[in-house]
C-alpha positions as a Python dict, from the first residue, in 0.01 Angstrom:
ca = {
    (1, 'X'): (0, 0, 0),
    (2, 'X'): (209, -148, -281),
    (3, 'X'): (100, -499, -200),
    (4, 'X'): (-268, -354, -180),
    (5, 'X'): (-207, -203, -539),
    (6, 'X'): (-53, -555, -679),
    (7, 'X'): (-370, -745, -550),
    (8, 'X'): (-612, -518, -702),
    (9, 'X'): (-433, -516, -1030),
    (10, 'X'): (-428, -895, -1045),
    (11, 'X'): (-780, -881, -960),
    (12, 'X'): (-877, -649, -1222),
    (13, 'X'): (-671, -834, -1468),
    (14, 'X'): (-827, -1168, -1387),
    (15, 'X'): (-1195, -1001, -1448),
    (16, 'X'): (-1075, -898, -1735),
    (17, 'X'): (-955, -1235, -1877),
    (18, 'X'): (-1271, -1355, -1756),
    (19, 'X'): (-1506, -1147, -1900),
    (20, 'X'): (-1278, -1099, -2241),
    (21, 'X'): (-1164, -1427, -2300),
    (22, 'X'): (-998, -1539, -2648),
    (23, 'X'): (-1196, -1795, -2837),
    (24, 'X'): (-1113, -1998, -3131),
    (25, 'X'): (-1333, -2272, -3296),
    (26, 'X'): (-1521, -2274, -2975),
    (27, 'X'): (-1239, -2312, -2753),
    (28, 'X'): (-1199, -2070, -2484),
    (29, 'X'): (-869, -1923, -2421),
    (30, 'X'): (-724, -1717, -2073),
    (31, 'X'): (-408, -1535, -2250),
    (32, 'X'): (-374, -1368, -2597),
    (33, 'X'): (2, -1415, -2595),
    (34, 'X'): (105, -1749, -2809),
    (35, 'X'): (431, -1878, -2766),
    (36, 'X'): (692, -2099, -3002),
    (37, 'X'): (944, -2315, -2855),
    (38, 'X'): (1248, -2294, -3046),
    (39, 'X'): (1556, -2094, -3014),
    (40, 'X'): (1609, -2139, -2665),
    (41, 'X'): (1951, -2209, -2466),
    (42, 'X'): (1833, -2501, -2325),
    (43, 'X'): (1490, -2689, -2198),
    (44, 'X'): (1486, -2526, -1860),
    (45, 'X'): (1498, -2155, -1963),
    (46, 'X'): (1261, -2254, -2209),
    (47, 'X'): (981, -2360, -1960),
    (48, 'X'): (1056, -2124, -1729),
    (49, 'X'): (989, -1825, -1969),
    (50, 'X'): (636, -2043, -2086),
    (51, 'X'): (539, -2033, -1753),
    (52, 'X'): (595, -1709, -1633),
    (53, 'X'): (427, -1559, -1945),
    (54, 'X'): (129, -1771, -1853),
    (55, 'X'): (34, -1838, -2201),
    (56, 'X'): (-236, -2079, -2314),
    (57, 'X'): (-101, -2179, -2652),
    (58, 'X'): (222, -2333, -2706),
    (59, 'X'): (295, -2375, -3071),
    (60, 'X'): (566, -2669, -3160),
    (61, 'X'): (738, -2727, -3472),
    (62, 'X'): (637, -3112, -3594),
    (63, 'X'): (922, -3175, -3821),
    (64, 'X'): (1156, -3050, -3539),
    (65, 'X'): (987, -3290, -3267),
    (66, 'X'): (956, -3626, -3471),
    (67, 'X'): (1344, -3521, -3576),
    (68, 'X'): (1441, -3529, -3171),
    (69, 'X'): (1208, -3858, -3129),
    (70, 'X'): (1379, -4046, -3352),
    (71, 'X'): (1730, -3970, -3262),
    (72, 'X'): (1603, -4059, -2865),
    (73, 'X'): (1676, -3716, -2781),
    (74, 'X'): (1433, -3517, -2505),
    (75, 'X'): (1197, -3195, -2637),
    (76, 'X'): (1010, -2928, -2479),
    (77, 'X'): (704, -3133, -2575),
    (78, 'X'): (793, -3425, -2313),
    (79, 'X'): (867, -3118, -2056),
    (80, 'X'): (524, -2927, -2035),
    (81, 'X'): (273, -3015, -1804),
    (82, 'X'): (-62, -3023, -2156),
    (83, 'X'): (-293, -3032, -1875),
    (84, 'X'): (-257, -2660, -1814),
    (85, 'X'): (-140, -2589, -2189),
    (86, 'X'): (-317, -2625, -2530),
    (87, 'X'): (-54, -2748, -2814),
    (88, 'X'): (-55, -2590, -3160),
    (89, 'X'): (85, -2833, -3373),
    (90, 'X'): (297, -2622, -3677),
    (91, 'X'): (400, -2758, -3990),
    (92, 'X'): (707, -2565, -4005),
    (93, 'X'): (994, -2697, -4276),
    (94, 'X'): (731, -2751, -4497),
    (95, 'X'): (771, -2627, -4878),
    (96, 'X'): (462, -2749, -5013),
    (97, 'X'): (115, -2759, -4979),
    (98, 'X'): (109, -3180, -4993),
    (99, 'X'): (429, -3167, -4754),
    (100, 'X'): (185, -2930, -4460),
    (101, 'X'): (-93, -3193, -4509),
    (102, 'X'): (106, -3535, -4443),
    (103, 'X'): (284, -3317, -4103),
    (104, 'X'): (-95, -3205, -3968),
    (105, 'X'): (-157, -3594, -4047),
    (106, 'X'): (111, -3654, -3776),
    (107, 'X'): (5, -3385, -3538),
    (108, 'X'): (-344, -3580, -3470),
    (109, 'X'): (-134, -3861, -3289),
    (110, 'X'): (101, -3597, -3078),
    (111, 'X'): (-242, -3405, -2981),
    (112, 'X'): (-343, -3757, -2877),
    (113, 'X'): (-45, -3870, -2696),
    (114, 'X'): (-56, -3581, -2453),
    (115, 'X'): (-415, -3655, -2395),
    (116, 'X'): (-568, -3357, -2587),
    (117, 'X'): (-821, -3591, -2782),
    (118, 'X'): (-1038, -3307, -2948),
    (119, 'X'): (-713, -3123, -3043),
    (120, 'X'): (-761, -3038, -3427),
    (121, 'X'): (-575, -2730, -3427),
    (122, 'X'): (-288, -2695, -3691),
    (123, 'X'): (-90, -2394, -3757),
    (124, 'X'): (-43, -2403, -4118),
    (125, 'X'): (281, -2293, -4248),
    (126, 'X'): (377, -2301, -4635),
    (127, 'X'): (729, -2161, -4679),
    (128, 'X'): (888, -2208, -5018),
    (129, 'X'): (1125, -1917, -4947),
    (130, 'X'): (1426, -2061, -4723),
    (131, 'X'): (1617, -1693, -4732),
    (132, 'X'): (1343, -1437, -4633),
    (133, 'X'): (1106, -1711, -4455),
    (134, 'X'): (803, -1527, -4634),
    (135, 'X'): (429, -1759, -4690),
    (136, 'X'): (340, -1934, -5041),
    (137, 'X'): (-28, -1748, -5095),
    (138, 'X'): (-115, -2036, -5350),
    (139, 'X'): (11, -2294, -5151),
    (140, 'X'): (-128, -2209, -4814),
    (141, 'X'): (-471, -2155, -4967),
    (142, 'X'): (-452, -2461, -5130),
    (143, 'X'): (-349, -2655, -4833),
    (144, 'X'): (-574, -2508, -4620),
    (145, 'X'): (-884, -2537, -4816),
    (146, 'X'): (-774, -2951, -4811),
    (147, 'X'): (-744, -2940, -4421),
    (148, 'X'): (-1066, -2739, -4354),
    (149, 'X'): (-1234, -3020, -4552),
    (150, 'X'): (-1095, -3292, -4328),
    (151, 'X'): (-1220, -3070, -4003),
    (152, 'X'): (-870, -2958, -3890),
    (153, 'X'): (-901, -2569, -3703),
    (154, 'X'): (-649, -2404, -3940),
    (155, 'X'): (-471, -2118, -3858),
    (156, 'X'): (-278, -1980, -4126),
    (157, 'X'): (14, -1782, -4137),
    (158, 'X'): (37, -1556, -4392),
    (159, 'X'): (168, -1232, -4542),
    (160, 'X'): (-25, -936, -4435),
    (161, 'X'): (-273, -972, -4742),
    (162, 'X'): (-618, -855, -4663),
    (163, 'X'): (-796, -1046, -5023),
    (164, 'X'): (-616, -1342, -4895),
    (165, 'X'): (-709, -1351, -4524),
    (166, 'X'): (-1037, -1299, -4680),
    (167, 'X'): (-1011, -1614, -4887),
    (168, 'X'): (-910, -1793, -4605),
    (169, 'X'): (-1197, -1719, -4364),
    (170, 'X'): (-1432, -1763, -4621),
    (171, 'X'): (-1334, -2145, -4655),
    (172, 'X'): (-1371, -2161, -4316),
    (173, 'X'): (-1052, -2052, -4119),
    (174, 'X'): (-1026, -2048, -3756),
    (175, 'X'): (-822, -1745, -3760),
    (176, 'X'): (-595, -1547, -3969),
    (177, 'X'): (-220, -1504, -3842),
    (178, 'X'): (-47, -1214, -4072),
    (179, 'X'): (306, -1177, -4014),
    (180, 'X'): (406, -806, -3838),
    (181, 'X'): (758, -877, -4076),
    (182, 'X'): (955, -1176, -4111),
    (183, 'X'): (1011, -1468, -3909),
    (184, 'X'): (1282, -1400, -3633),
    (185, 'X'): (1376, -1078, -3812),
    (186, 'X'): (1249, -898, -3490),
    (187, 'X'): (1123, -583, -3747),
    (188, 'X'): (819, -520, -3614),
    (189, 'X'): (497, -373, -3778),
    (190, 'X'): (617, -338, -4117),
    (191, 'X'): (257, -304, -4302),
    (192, 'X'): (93, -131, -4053),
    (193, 'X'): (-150, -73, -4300),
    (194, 'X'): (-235, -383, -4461),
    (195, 'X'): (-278, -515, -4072),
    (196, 'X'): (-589, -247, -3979),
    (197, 'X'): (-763, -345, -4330),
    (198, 'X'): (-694, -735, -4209),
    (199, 'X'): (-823, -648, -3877),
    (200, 'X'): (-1176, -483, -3998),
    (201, 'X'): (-1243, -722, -4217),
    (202, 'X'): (-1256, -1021, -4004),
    (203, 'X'): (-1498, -1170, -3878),
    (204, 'X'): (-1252, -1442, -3693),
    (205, 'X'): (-948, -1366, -3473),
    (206, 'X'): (-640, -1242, -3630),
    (207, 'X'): (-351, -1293, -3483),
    (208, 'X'): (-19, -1122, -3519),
    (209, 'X'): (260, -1359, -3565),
    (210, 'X'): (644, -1343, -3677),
    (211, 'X'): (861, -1017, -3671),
    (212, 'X'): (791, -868, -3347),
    (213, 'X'): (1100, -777, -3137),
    (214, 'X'): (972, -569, -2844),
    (215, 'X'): (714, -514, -2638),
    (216, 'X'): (599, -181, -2813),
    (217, 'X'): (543, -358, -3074),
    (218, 'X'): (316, -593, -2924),
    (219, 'X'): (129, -384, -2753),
    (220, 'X'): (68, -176, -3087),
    (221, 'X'): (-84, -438, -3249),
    (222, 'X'): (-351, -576, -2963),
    (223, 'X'): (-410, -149, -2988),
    (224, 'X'): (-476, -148, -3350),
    (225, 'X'): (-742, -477, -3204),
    (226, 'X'): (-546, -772, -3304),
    (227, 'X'): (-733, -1085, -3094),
    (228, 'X'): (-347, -1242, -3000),
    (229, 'X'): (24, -1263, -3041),
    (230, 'X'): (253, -1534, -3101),
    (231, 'X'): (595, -1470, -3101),
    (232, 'X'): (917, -1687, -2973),
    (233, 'X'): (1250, -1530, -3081),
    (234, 'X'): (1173, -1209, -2915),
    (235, 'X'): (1145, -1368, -2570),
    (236, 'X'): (1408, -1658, -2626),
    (237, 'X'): (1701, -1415, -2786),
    (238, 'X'): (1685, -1142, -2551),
    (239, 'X'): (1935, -1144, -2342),
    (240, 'X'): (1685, -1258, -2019),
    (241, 'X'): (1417, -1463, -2136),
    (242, 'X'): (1228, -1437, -1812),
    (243, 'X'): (1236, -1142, -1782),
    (244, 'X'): (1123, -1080, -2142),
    (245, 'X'): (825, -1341, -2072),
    (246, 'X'): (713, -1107, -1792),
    (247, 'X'): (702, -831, -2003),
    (248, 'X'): (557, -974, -2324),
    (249, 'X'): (245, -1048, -2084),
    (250, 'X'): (234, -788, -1946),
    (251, 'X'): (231, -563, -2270),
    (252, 'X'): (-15, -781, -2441),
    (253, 'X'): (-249, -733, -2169),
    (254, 'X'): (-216, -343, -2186),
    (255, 'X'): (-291, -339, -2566),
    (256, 'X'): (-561, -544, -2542),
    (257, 'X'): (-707, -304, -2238),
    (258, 'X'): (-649, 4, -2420),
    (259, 'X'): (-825, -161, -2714),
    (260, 'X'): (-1141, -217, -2541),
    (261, 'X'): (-1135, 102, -2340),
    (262, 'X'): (-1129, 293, -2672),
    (263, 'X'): (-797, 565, -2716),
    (264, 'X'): (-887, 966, -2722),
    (265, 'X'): (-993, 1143, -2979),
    (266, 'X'): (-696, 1323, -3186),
    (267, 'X'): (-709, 1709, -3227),
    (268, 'X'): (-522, 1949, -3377),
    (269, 'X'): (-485, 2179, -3055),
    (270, 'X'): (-425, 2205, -2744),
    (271, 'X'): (-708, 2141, -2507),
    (272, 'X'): (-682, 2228, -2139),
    (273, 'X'): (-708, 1904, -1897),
    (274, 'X'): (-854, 2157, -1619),
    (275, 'X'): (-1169, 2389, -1621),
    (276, 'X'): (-1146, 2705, -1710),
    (277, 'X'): (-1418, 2873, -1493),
    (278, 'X'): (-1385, 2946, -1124),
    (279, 'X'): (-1012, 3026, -1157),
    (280, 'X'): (-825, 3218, -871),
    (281, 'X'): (-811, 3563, -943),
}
Protein backbone atom coordinates (compact mmCIF):
# COMPACT_ATOMS: atom_id res chain seq x y z
CA UNK A 1 0.00 0.00 0.00
CA UNK A 2 2.71 2.50 0.91
CA UNK A 3 4.61 1.85 -2.28
CA UNK A 4 1.13 2.15 -4.14
CA UNK A 5 0.68 5.62 -2.33
CA UNK A 6 4.47 6.81 -3.30
CA UNK A 7 3.77 5.95 -7.05
CA UNK A 8 0.62 7.78 -7.26
CA UNK A 9 2.04 10.79 -5.56
CA UNK A 10 4.96 10.93 -7.96
CA UNK A 11 2.52 10.57 -10.61
CA UNK A 12 0.36 13.29 -9.57
CA UNK A 13 3.31 15.45 -8.96
CA UNK A 14 4.77 14.86 -12.39
CA UNK A 15 1.19 15.96 -14.02
CA UNK A 16 1.43 18.64 -12.16
CA UNK A 17 4.89 19.89 -13.28
CA UNK A 18 3.66 19.12 -16.57
CA UNK A 19 0.70 20.85 -16.85
CA UNK A 20 2.09 23.93 -14.47
CA UNK A 21 5.38 24.36 -15.67
CA UNK A 22 7.59 27.60 -14.79
CA UNK A 23 8.43 29.74 -17.75
CA UNK A 24 10.77 32.54 -18.14
CA UNK A 25 11.58 34.47 -21.40
CA UNK A 26 10.12 31.54 -23.17
CA UNK A 27 12.02 28.96 -21.51
CA UNK A 28 10.21 26.24 -19.91
CA UNK A 29 11.14 25.17 -16.53
CA UNK A 30 10.21 21.53 -14.46
CA UNK A 31 11.01 22.86 -10.71
CA UNK A 32 10.25 26.25 -9.02
CA UNK A 33 13.03 25.73 -6.49
CA UNK A 34 16.41 27.71 -7.66
CA UNK A 35 19.45 26.85 -6.08
CA UNK A 36 23.01 28.84 -5.30
CA UNK A 37 26.15 27.05 -4.95
CA UNK A 38 28.11 28.54 -2.32
CA UNK A 39 28.53 27.81 1.27
CA UNK A 40 28.92 24.28 1.02
CA UNK A 41 31.48 21.84 2.94
CA UNK A 42 32.82 20.61 0.01
CA UNK A 43 31.94 19.81 -3.92
CA UNK A 44 30.39 16.46 -3.25
CA UNK A 45 27.72 17.47 -0.64
CA UNK A 46 27.17 20.23 -2.82
CA UNK A 47 25.96 18.13 -5.88
CA UNK A 48 24.45 15.74 -4.02
CA UNK A 49 21.94 18.20 -2.34
CA UNK A 50 21.44 19.84 -6.30
CA UNK A 51 20.45 16.67 -7.31
CA UNK A 52 18.25 15.41 -4.91
CA UNK A 53 16.29 18.72 -4.88
CA UNK A 54 15.91 18.21 -8.60
CA UNK A 55 16.11 21.78 -9.39
CA UNK A 56 16.31 23.26 -12.88
CA UNK A 57 18.23 26.43 -12.16
CA UNK A 58 21.53 26.54 -10.67
CA UNK A 59 22.63 30.06 -10.02
CA UNK A 60 26.68 30.58 -9.79
CA UNK A 61 28.50 33.44 -8.54
CA UNK A 62 30.88 34.79 -11.67
CA UNK A 63 33.39 36.66 -9.70
CA UNK A 64 33.70 33.55 -7.41
CA UNK A 65 34.20 31.08 -10.52
CA UNK A 66 36.74 33.15 -12.72
CA UNK A 67 38.52 33.67 -9.00
CA UNK A 68 38.86 29.52 -8.74
CA UNK A 69 39.83 29.42 -12.68
CA UNK A 70 42.56 31.41 -12.38
CA UNK A 71 44.15 30.04 -9.32
CA UNK A 72 43.68 26.29 -11.26
CA UNK A 73 41.46 25.35 -8.58
CA UNK A 74 38.14 22.94 -9.41
CA UNK A 75 34.30 24.56 -8.96
CA UNK A 76 30.92 23.24 -8.81
CA UNK A 77 30.60 24.60 -12.35
CA UNK A 78 33.17 21.89 -13.84
CA UNK A 79 31.08 19.25 -11.54
CA UNK A 80 27.41 19.49 -12.92
CA UNK A 81 26.27 17.54 -15.63
CA UNK A 82 24.48 21.48 -17.85
CA UNK A 83 22.82 19.00 -19.93
CA UNK A 84 20.17 18.35 -17.31
CA UNK A 85 20.70 21.90 -15.59
CA UNK A 86 20.13 25.52 -16.81
CA UNK A 87 23.00 27.98 -15.33
CA UNK A 88 22.09 31.42 -13.96
CA UNK A 89 25.03 33.34 -14.25
CA UNK A 90 25.04 36.07 -10.98
CA UNK A 91 27.01 39.03 -10.75
CA UNK A 92 27.52 38.76 -7.18
CA UNK A 93 30.61 41.07 -5.59
CA UNK A 94 29.52 43.61 -7.70
CA UNK A 95 29.16 47.33 -6.20
CA UNK A 96 28.21 49.09 -9.18
CA UNK A 97 26.04 49.21 -11.90
CA UNK A 98 29.22 49.37 -14.66
CA UNK A 99 30.97 46.57 -12.41
CA UNK A 100 27.34 43.98 -13.02
CA UNK A 101 27.60 44.84 -16.76
CA UNK A 102 31.43 43.92 -17.55
CA UNK A 103 30.61 40.31 -15.14
CA UNK A 104 27.21 39.48 -17.42
CA UNK A 105 29.85 40.35 -20.33
CA UNK A 106 31.79 37.30 -18.96
CA UNK A 107 28.86 35.08 -18.26
CA UNK A 108 28.05 34.88 -22.24
CA UNK A 109 31.38 32.81 -22.65
CA UNK A 110 30.70 30.40 -19.39
CA UNK A 111 26.94 29.90 -20.84
CA UNK A 112 28.89 29.00 -23.98
CA UNK A 113 31.51 26.82 -22.65
CA UNK A 114 29.03 24.42 -21.11
CA UNK A 115 27.23 24.32 -24.36
CA UNK A 116 24.15 26.43 -23.39
CA UNK A 117 24.47 28.70 -26.61
CA UNK A 118 21.06 30.64 -26.24
CA UNK A 119 21.82 31.14 -22.49
CA UNK A 120 21.20 35.01 -21.91
CA UNK A 121 20.05 34.76 -18.52
CA UNK A 122 21.86 36.99 -15.85
CA UNK A 123 20.89 37.37 -12.34
CA UNK A 124 21.57 40.89 -11.67
CA UNK A 125 22.93 41.74 -8.38
CA UNK A 126 23.94 45.45 -7.31
CA UNK A 127 25.17 45.42 -3.70
CA UNK A 128 26.84 48.56 -2.46
CA UNK A 129 26.08 47.54 1.14
CA UNK A 130 28.91 44.92 2.25
CA UNK A 131 27.35 44.75 6.09
CA UNK A 132 23.55 44.13 5.57
CA UNK A 133 23.97 42.69 1.83
CA UNK A 134 20.77 44.87 0.92
CA UNK A 135 20.19 45.92 -3.35
CA UNK A 136 21.25 49.52 -4.79
CA UNK A 137 17.52 50.54 -6.31
CA UNK A 138 19.37 53.19 -8.57
CA UNK A 139 21.97 51.05 -9.49
CA UNK A 140 20.14 47.90 -10.34
CA UNK A 141 17.66 49.87 -12.43
CA UNK A 142 20.26 51.46 -14.09
CA UNK A 143 22.14 48.38 -14.88
CA UNK A 144 19.39 46.57 -15.85
CA UNK A 145 17.79 48.93 -18.17
CA UNK A 146 21.65 48.75 -20.03
CA UNK A 147 21.42 44.83 -20.14
CA UNK A 148 17.76 44.60 -21.33
CA UNK A 149 19.00 46.79 -24.21
CA UNK A 150 21.76 44.39 -25.16
CA UNK A 151 19.00 41.33 -24.99
CA UNK A 152 20.29 39.74 -21.74
CA UNK A 153 16.97 37.93 -19.64
CA UNK A 154 17.53 39.94 -16.44
CA UNK A 155 16.42 38.89 -13.32
CA UNK A 156 16.85 41.28 -10.70
CA UNK A 157 17.23 41.00 -7.20
CA UNK A 158 15.87 43.49 -5.30
CA UNK A 159 14.37 44.80 -2.06
CA UNK A 160 10.78 43.99 -1.71
CA UNK A 161 9.73 47.37 -3.49
CA UNK A 162 6.56 47.05 -5.42
CA UNK A 163 7.18 50.86 -7.64
CA UNK A 164 10.48 49.35 -8.32
CA UNK A 165 9.63 45.80 -9.47
CA UNK A 166 7.26 47.78 -11.45
CA UNK A 167 10.00 49.79 -13.07
CA UNK A 168 11.77 46.87 -13.77
CA UNK A 169 9.16 44.86 -15.70
CA UNK A 170 8.21 47.72 -17.49
CA UNK A 171 11.78 47.94 -19.20
CA UNK A 172 11.37 44.63 -19.92
CA UNK A 173 12.42 42.25 -17.01
CA UNK A 174 12.24 38.61 -17.16
CA UNK A 175 11.25 38.38 -13.66
CA UNK A 176 11.38 40.14 -10.44
CA UNK A 177 13.35 38.39 -7.47
CA UNK A 178 12.45 40.42 -4.04
CA UNK A 179 14.38 39.38 -1.20
CA UNK A 180 12.05 37.50 1.78
CA UNK A 181 15.06 39.38 4.21
CA UNK A 182 18.63 39.48 3.80
CA UNK A 183 21.03 37.40 2.12
CA UNK A 184 22.02 34.30 4.33
CA UNK A 185 20.33 35.95 7.31
CA UNK A 186 17.86 32.92 7.18
CA UNK A 187 14.87 35.64 8.54
CA UNK A 188 12.32 34.73 6.52
CA UNK A 189 9.29 36.78 5.21
CA UNK A 190 10.08 39.98 6.69
CA UNK A 191 7.67 42.29 4.38
CA UNK A 192 5.08 40.04 4.00
CA UNK A 193 3.29 42.81 2.80
CA UNK A 194 5.25 44.53 0.32
CA UNK A 195 5.64 40.73 -1.26
CA UNK A 196 1.53 40.22 -1.97
CA UNK A 197 1.45 43.94 -3.55
CA UNK A 198 4.77 42.65 -5.68
CA UNK A 199 2.99 39.53 -6.44
CA UNK A 200 -0.44 41.20 -7.91
CA UNK A 201 1.14 43.46 -9.73
CA UNK A 202 3.15 41.37 -11.98
CA UNK A 203 2.63 40.45 -14.91
CA UNK A 204 6.12 38.29 -15.01
CA UNK A 205 7.30 35.70 -12.44
CA UNK A 206 8.47 36.85 -9.16
CA UNK A 207 10.59 35.00 -7.46
CA UNK A 208 11.45 34.91 -3.80
CA UNK A 209 15.09 34.99 -3.19
CA UNK A 210 17.52 35.59 -0.07
CA UNK A 211 16.43 35.23 3.68
CA UNK A 212 14.57 32.12 3.78
CA UNK A 213 15.69 29.63 6.49
CA UNK A 214 13.03 26.89 6.57
CA UNK A 215 10.77 25.19 4.76
CA UNK A 216 7.64 27.07 6.23
CA UNK A 217 8.86 29.74 4.93
CA UNK A 218 9.06 28.56 1.54
CA UNK A 219 6.12 27.11 1.31
CA UNK A 220 4.43 30.50 2.54
CA UNK A 221 5.59 32.31 -0.14
CA UNK A 222 4.69 29.84 -3.34
CA UNK A 223 1.07 30.16 -0.99
CA UNK A 224 0.95 33.83 -1.12
CA UNK A 225 1.62 32.75 -5.40
CA UNK A 226 5.21 33.48 -5.73
CA UNK A 227 6.22 31.65 -9.39
CA UNK A 228 9.81 30.21 -7.59
CA UNK A 229 12.39 30.11 -4.88
CA UNK A 230 15.98 30.41 -4.85
CA UNK A 231 17.69 29.95 -1.85
CA UNK A 232 21.30 28.25 -0.96
CA UNK A 233 22.33 28.87 2.68
CA UNK A 234 19.25 27.33 4.01
CA UNK A 235 19.98 23.94 2.41
CA UNK A 236 23.93 24.15 2.57
CA UNK A 237 24.09 25.35 6.53
CA UNK A 238 21.72 23.03 7.94
CA UNK A 239 23.16 20.63 9.60
CA UNK A 240 22.14 17.77 6.64
CA UNK A 241 22.08 19.28 3.40
CA UNK A 242 20.39 16.33 1.82
CA UNK A 243 18.17 16.02 3.76
CA UNK A 244 17.28 19.73 3.68
CA UNK A 245 17.29 19.45 -0.34
CA UNK A 246 14.55 16.82 0.04
CA UNK A 247 12.56 18.91 1.97
CA UNK A 248 12.99 22.29 0.27
CA UNK A 249 11.35 20.34 -2.81
CA UNK A 250 9.18 18.98 -1.34
CA UNK A 251 7.72 22.19 0.42
CA UNK A 252 7.95 24.22 -2.67
CA UNK A 253 5.85 21.84 -4.40
CA UNK A 254 3.11 21.95 -1.62
CA UNK A 255 2.91 25.82 -1.76
CA UNK A 256 2.72 25.95 -5.15
CA UNK A 257 -0.30 23.13 -5.01
CA UNK A 258 -2.12 24.85 -2.39
CA UNK A 259 -1.73 28.00 -4.49
CA UNK A 260 -3.49 26.71 -7.42
CA UNK A 261 -6.05 24.71 -5.51
CA UNK A 262 -7.19 27.99 -3.88
CA UNK A 263 -7.08 27.97 0.43
CA UNK A 264 -10.72 28.16 2.36
CA UNK A 265 -12.53 30.84 2.97
CA UNK A 266 -11.81 32.49 6.59
CA UNK A 267 -14.80 32.92 9.03
CA UNK A 268 -15.30 34.14 12.15
CA UNK A 269 -17.09 30.90 13.59
CA UNK A 270 -17.16 27.74 13.89
CA UNK A 271 -18.70 25.77 11.10
CA UNK A 272 -19.50 22.09 11.48
CA UNK A 273 -17.42 19.73 8.94
CA UNK A 274 -20.52 17.17 9.19
CA UNK A 275 -24.31 17.61 8.32
CA UNK A 276 -26.49 18.45 10.63
CA UNK A 277 -29.70 16.67 9.44
CA UNK A 278 -30.36 12.97 9.79
CA UNK A 279 -28.55 12.79 13.16
CA UNK A 280 -29.06 9.71 15.52
CA UNK A 281 -31.54 10.39 17.93
Amino acid sequence: MTQDFIQALKKSQNLLEKNDPLIIANHTFHSRLMLGTGKYKNLKEAKESINISETSIVTVAIRRAQYAKERGKSNLIDGLDWTKLWLLPNTAGCEKAEEAIRIAAISEEINKRLGQFNNRFIKLEVISDPYNLLPDPIGTLKAAEYLVNKNFTVLPYINADPILAKQLEEIGCATIMPLGSPIGSGQGLKNLYNIQIIISNSKIPVVIDAGIGTTSEANKAMELGASAILLNTAIAKSYNPRLMSLAMKLSVKAGRSCYLAGRMKEISHGNPSSPLNGLVK
